[in-house]
Amino acid sequence: MPESLESWKGLIGSRQVQSKTSQIWSRVPENLKGCGWLLIASLLFTIMTAAIKDVGQRIPVWEILFVRQICVILILSPRLIQSFPGAFKTKRLSLHGARIFCSVCAMATGFTAVIHMSLADATAISFARTLFITLLAAFILKEVVDHKRWGPTIFGFIGVLIVLHPSFDGIDFYAFLAIISAVFVSFIMILTRVLTKTESPVTIMTYQSFGLAIAFAIPAYLYWEVPTVMEFVAMLLTGVVMSMAQYSNIQAYKHGEASAVQPMEYSRLIFAGLIGIMFFQESLDLLTVTGSLVIFAGAAYSVKEMKRDQRNVTDE
């Protein structure tokens, strides 16, 4: 209990500030809230990637991902314990296994590429997943994909090719790994769509968390390098930051419409460029900037068409 009048004044004042803040926040449009949350998520994901890039100069990527996954499990443990043992009940174990396999491949190739490439280039190439998701949705899920989706998807992929700037000598090996990562990410998205029809988010999260920890444990043990205190702290922080980013991502799509919020994800290109310049002395060449703009233009057009389709459905 506060023991003085000044303490009471301070307590009342803080409550008034909180009340005013909540009132202001409640008046903010839901789509704007969603965009704000996704901007935060994009920044956090980029910070996590930059930390892995930094630590990965000496520590094997398997070790980083294993420590990060253990940290994620510890953060999620209250929710997992609360849901035990129901969270492990599933009739689609093979699909969970396929999703874990794709996640391992996506992370191993993607973060290896990030360690050896500039942040901006690796981030831009990662958006090639949009094309692969469209392809897989058409051929695996049998979704109808018209020119309104194929057009911006192919346009975005052209942007990725500009960033890659392939020559007659081929494509850089680590750029190729980044593309492979984008393919596996697209498979993860398709498998997630299938699983969410019958599985709860807690079940998907549980299998993903423990599956990745077990998968990363073996190569982490085989290639273990004793980290310094700062390196170990950085690896732990990647888990904390990733959990914060995932929470922000969930909040973004909870508050805003997907078509209105999704373009904010492309802010990662900006954050990656700035962090690369400030902390890794990287430079942005003309092709990277041009390719990123083409990718963003394709995404913006796609979102515009989605909004138009939604309006047409509402009018009908």
JSON list of N, CA and C in Angstrom, two decimals, residues 76-89 200-203 205-206:
[
{"chain": "A", "resi": 76, "resn": "LEU", "atom": "N", "xyz": [7.25, -21.36, -24.55]},
{"chain": "A", "resi": 76, "resn": "LEU", "atom": "CA", "xyz": [5.92, -21.91, -24.82]},
{"chain": "A", "resi": 76, "resn": "LEU", "atom": "C", "xyz": [5.48, -22.95, -23.78]},
{"chain": "A", "resi": 77, "resn": "SER", "atom": "N", "xyz": [6.39, -23.35, -22.90]},
{"chain": "A", "resi": 77, "resn": "SER", "atom": "CA", "xyz": [6.12, -24.46, -21.99]},
{"chain": "A", "resi": 77, "resn": "SER", "atom": "C", "xyz": [4.85, -24.29, -21.15]},
{"chain": "A", "resi": 78, "resn": "PRO", "atom": "N", "xyz": [4.50, -23.10, -20.62]},
{"chain": "A", "resi": 78, "resn": "PRO", "atom": "CA", "xyz": [3.25, -22.99, -19.86]},
{"chain": "A", "resi": 78, "resn": "PRO", "atom": "C", "xyz": [2.02, -23.40, -20.69]},
{"chain": "A", "resi": 79, "resn": "ARG", "atom": "N", "xyz": [2.00, -22.96, -21.96]},
{"chain": "A", "resi": 79, "resn": "ARG", "atom": "CA", "xyz": [0.88, -23.29, -22.84]},
{"chain": "A", "resi": 79, "resn": "ARG", "atom": "C", "xyz": [0.90, -24.79, -23.18]},
{"chain": "A", "resi": 80, "resn": "LEU", "atom": "N", "xyz": [2.10, -25.33, -23.41]},
{"chain": "A", "resi": 80, "resn": "LEU", "atom": "CA", "xyz": [2.21, -26.74, -23.77]},
{"chain": "A", "resi": 80, "resn": "LEU", "atom": "C", "xyz": [1.81, -27.64, -22.60]},
{"chain": "A", "resi": 81, "resn": "ILE", "atom": "N", "xyz": [2.22, -27.28, -21.38]},
{"chain": "A", "resi": 81, "resn": "ILE", "atom": "CA", "xyz": [1.87, -28.06, -20.19]},
{"chain": "A", "resi": 81, "resn": "ILE", "atom": "C", "xyz": [0.36, -28.03, -19.96]},
{"chain": "A", "resi": 82, "resn": "GLN", "atom": "N", "xyz": [-0.23, -26.86, -20.17]},
{"chain": "A", "resi": 82, "resn": "GLN", "atom": "CA", "xyz": [-1.67, -26.71, -19.99]},
{"chain": "A", "resi": 82, "resn": "GLN", "atom": "C", "xyz": [-2.46, -27.59, -20.96]},
{"chain": "A", "resi": 83, "resn": "SER", "atom": "N", "xyz": [-1.91, -27.78, -22.16]},
{"chain": "A", "resi": 83, "resn": "SER", "atom": "CA", "xyz": [-2.61, -28.55, -23.20]},
{"chain": "A", "resi": 83, "resn": "SER", "atom": "C", "xyz": [-2.25, -30.03, -23.19]},
{"chain": "A", "resi": 84, "resn": "PHE", "atom": "N", "xyz": [-1.29, -30.43, -22.34]},
{"chain": "A", "resi": 84, "resn": "PHE", "atom": "CA", "xyz": [-0.84, -31.83, -22.31]},
{"chain": "A", "resi": 84, "resn": "PHE", "atom": "C", "xyz": [-1.92, -32.71, -21.67]},
{"chain": "A", "resi": 85, "resn": "PRO", "atom": "N", "xyz": [-2.16, -33.94, -22.18]},
{"chain": "A", "resi": 85, "resn": "PRO", "atom": "CA", "xyz": [-1.51, -34.57, -23.34]},
{"chain": "A", "resi": 85, "resn": "PRO", "atom": "C", "xyz": [-2.30, -34.39, -24.64]},
{"chain": "A", "resi": 86, "resn": "GLY", "atom": "N", "xyz": [-3.40, -33.63, -24.55]},
{"chain": "A", "resi": 86, "resn": "GLY", "atom": "CA", "xyz": [-4.27, -33.46, -25.72]},
{"chain": "A", "resi": 86, "resn": "GLY", "atom": "C", "xyz": [-3.55, -32.88, -26.93]},
{"chain": "A", "resi": 87, "resn": "ALA", "atom": "N", "xyz": [-2.52, -32.04, -26.68]},
{"chain": "A", "resi": 87, "resn": "ALA", "atom": "CA", "xyz": [-1.82, -31.39, -27.79]},
{"chain": "A", "resi": 87, "resn": "ALA", "atom": "C", "xyz": [-1.11, -32.38, -28.69]},
{"chain": "A", "resi": 88, "resn": "PHE", "atom": "N", "xyz": [-0.83, -33.60, -28.17]},
{"chain": "A", "resi": 88, "resn": "PHE", "atom": "CA", "xyz": [-0.11, -34.60, -28.96]},
{"chain": "A", "resi": 88, "resn": "PHE", "atom": "C", "xyz": [-1.04, -35.54, -29.71]},
{"chain": "A", "resi": 89, "resn": "LYS", "atom": "N", "xyz": [-2.35, -35.41, -29.50]},
{"chain": "A", "resi": 89, "resn": "LYS", "atom": "CA", "xyz": [-3.30, -36.29, -30.17]},
{"chain": "A", "resi": 89, "resn": "LYS", "atom": "C", "xyz": [-3.51, -35.84, -31.62]},
{"chain": "A", "resi": 200, "resn": "SER", "atom": "N", "xyz": [-5.61, -28.49, -34.24]},
{"chain": "A", "resi": 200, "resn": "SER", "atom": "CA", "xyz": [-5.63, -27.22, -33.51]},
{"chain": "A", "resi": 200, "resn": "SER", "atom": "C", "xyz": [-4.28, -26.54, -33.63]},
{"chain": "A", "resi": 201, "resn": "PRO", "atom": "N", "xyz": [-4.23, -25.20, -33.49]},
{"chain": "A", "resi": 201, "resn": "PRO", "atom": "CA", "xyz": [-2.95, -24.49, -33.54]},
{"chain": "A", "resi": 201, "resn": "PRO", "atom": "C", "xyz": [-1.97, -25.00, -32.48]},
{"chain": "A", "resi": 202, "resn": "VAL", "atom": "N", "xyz": [-2.48, -25.39, -31.30]},
{"chain": "A", "resi": 202, "resn": "VAL", "atom": "CA", "xyz": [-1.61, -25.89, -30.23]},
{"chain": "A", "resi": 202, "resn": "VAL", "atom": "C", "xyz": [-0.93, -27.18, -30.65]},
{"chain": "A", "resi": 203, "resn": "THR", "atom": "N", "xyz": [-1.68, -28.07, -31.31]},
{"chain": "A", "resi": 203, "resn": "THR", "atom": "CA", "xyz": [-1.11, -29.34, -31.76]},
{"chain": "A", "resi": 203, "resn": "THR", "atom": "C", "xyz": [-0.03, -29.12, -32.81]},
{"chain": "A", "resi": 205, "resn": "MET", "atom": "N", "xyz": [1.74, -26.39, -33.25]},
{"chain": "A", "resi": 205, "resn": "MET", "atom": "CA", "xyz": [2.85, -25.73, -32.58]},
{"chain": "A", "resi": 205, "resn": "MET", "atom": "C", "xyz": [3.67, -26.72, -31.75]},
{"chain": "A", "resi": 206, "resn": "THR", "atom": "N", "xyz": [2.99, -27.66, -31.08]},
{"chain": "A", "resi": 206, "resn": "THR", "atom": "CA", "xyz": [3.68, -28.64, -30.22]},
{"chain": "A", "resi": 206, "resn": "THR", "atom": "C", "xyz": [4.58, -29.55, -31.04]}
]
